[in-house]
Coordinates of C-alpha atoms in Angstrom, one line a residue:
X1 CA 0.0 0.0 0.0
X2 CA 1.5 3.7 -0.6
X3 CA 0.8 5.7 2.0
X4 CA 0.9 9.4 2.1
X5 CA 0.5 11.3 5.6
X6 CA -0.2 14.7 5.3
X7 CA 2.7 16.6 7.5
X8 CA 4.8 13.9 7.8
X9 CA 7.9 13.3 5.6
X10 CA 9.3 9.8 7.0
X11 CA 11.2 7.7 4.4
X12 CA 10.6 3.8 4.9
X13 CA 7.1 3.9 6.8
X14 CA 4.4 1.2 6.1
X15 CA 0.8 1.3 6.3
X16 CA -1.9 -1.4 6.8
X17 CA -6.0 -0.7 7.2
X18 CA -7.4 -3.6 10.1
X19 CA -9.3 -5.5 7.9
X20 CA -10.6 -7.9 10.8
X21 CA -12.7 -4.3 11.9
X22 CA -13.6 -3.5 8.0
X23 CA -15.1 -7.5 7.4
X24 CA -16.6 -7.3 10.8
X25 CA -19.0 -5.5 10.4
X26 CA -22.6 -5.3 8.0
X27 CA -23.6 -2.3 6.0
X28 CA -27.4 -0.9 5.4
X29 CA -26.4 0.1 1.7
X30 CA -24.4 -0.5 -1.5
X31 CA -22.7 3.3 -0.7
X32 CA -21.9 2.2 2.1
X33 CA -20.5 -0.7 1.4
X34 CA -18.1 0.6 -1.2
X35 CA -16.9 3.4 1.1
X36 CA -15.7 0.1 3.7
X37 CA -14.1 -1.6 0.8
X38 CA -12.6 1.0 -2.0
X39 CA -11.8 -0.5 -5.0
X40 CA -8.0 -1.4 -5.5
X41 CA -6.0 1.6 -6.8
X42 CA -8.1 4.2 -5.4
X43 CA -6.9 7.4 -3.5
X44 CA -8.6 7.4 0.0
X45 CA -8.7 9.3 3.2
X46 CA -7.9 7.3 6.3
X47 CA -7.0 8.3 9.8
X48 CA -4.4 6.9 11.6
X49 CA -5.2 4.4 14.4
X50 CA -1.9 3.6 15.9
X51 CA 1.6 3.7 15.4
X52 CA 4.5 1.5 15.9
X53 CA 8.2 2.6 16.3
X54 CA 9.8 0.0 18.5
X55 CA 11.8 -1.2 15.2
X56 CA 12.4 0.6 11.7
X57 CA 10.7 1.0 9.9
X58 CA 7.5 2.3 11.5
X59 CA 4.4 1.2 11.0
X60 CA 0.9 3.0 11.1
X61 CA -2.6 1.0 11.3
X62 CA -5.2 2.7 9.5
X63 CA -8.4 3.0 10.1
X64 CA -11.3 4.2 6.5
X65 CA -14.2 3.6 8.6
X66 CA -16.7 6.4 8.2
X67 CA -17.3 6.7 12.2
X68 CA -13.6 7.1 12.9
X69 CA -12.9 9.6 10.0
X70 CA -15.1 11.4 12.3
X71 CA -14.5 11.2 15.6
X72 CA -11.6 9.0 16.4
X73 CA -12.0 6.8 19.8
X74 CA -9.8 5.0 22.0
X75 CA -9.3 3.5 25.3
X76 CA -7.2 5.4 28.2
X77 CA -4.0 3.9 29.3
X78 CA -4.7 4.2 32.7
X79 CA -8.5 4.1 33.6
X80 CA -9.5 2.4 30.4
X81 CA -12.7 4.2 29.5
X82 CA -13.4 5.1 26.1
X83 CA -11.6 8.5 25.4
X84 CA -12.0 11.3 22.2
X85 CA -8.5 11.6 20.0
X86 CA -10.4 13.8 17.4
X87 CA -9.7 17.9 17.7
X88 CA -12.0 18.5 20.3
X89 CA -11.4 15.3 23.0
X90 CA -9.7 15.3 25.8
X91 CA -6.9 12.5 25.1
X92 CA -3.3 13.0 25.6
X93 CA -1.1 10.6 23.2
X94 CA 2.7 10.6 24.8
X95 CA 5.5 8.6 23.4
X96 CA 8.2 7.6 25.7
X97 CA 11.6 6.9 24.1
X98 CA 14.5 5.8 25.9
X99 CA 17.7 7.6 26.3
X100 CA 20.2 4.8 25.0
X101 CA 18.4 3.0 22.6
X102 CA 16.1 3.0 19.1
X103 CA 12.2 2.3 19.5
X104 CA 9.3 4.0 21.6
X105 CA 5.7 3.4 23.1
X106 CA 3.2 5.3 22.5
X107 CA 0.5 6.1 25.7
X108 CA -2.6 7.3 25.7
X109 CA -4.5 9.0 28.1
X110 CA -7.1 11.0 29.7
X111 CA -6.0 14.4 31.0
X112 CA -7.2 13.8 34.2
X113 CA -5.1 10.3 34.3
X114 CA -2.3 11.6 34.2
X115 CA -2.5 14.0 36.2
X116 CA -3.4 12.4 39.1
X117 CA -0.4 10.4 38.7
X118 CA 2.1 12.9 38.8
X119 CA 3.2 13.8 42.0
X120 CA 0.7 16.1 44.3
X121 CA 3.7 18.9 44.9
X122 CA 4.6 19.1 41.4
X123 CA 1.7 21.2 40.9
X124 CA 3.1 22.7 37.5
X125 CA 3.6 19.8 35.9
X126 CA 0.0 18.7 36.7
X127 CA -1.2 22.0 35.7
X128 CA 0.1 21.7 32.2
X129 CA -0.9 17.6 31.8
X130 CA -4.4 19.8 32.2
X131 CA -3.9 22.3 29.5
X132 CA -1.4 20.9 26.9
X133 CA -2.5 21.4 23.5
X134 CA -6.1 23.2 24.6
X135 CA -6.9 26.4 22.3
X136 CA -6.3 29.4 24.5

């Protein structure tokens, strides 16, 4: 599959779409049906589901389903309720890399989460786990 993400210029990255979520399902029409199966060769929008960078080259899982083009959900890290990644939701995605080594992990969380997990006197560390990436 050729992959194009807007904003990102990463040589060697693959893509795949979960087909097990795309089969599993039914659809109520024939439109809908070909917007869960494209035909081969065409140019499609897709948002990105997760992303894997523990060995080159990375790897992102797709998702063209019409309810995550729209609002994009996934389950917090910590608490693990359902949580909003779309512009608008109150998820924080961190990736933790280490210091003498290639690969990451990626983390996703409630604000709230992690927040309470950082240390009650480092107040200004949980103030900005709060407001990090919020429109002023």
């Amino acid at each position: 599959m050729i992959v194009e993400i807007i904003g990102h210029k990463h040589a060697g990255l693959s893509a795949s779409i979960d087909m097990i979520q795309q089969f599993s399902r039914t659809t109520s029409s024939h439109d809908e049906l070909l917007a869960l199966f494209p035909p081969v060769g065409s140019q499609i929008d897709a948002v990105i589901e997760q992303i894997h960078r523990w060995h080159p080259p990375v790897s992102v899982r797709l998702s063209i389903r019409p309810a995550d083009l729209e609002a994009m959900t996934w389950h917090c890290d910590f608490c693990g309720e359902q949580i909003t990644l779309s512009p608008g939701g109150d998820a924080l995605i961190l990736d933790s890399r280490s210091n003498d080594g290639p690969g990451s992990h990626t983390v996703i969380s409630h604000r709230s989460c992690l927040a309470e997990r950082i240390r009650p006197e480092n107040t200004g560390e949980r103030a900005r786990a709060m407001k990090i990436g919020k429109m002023c």
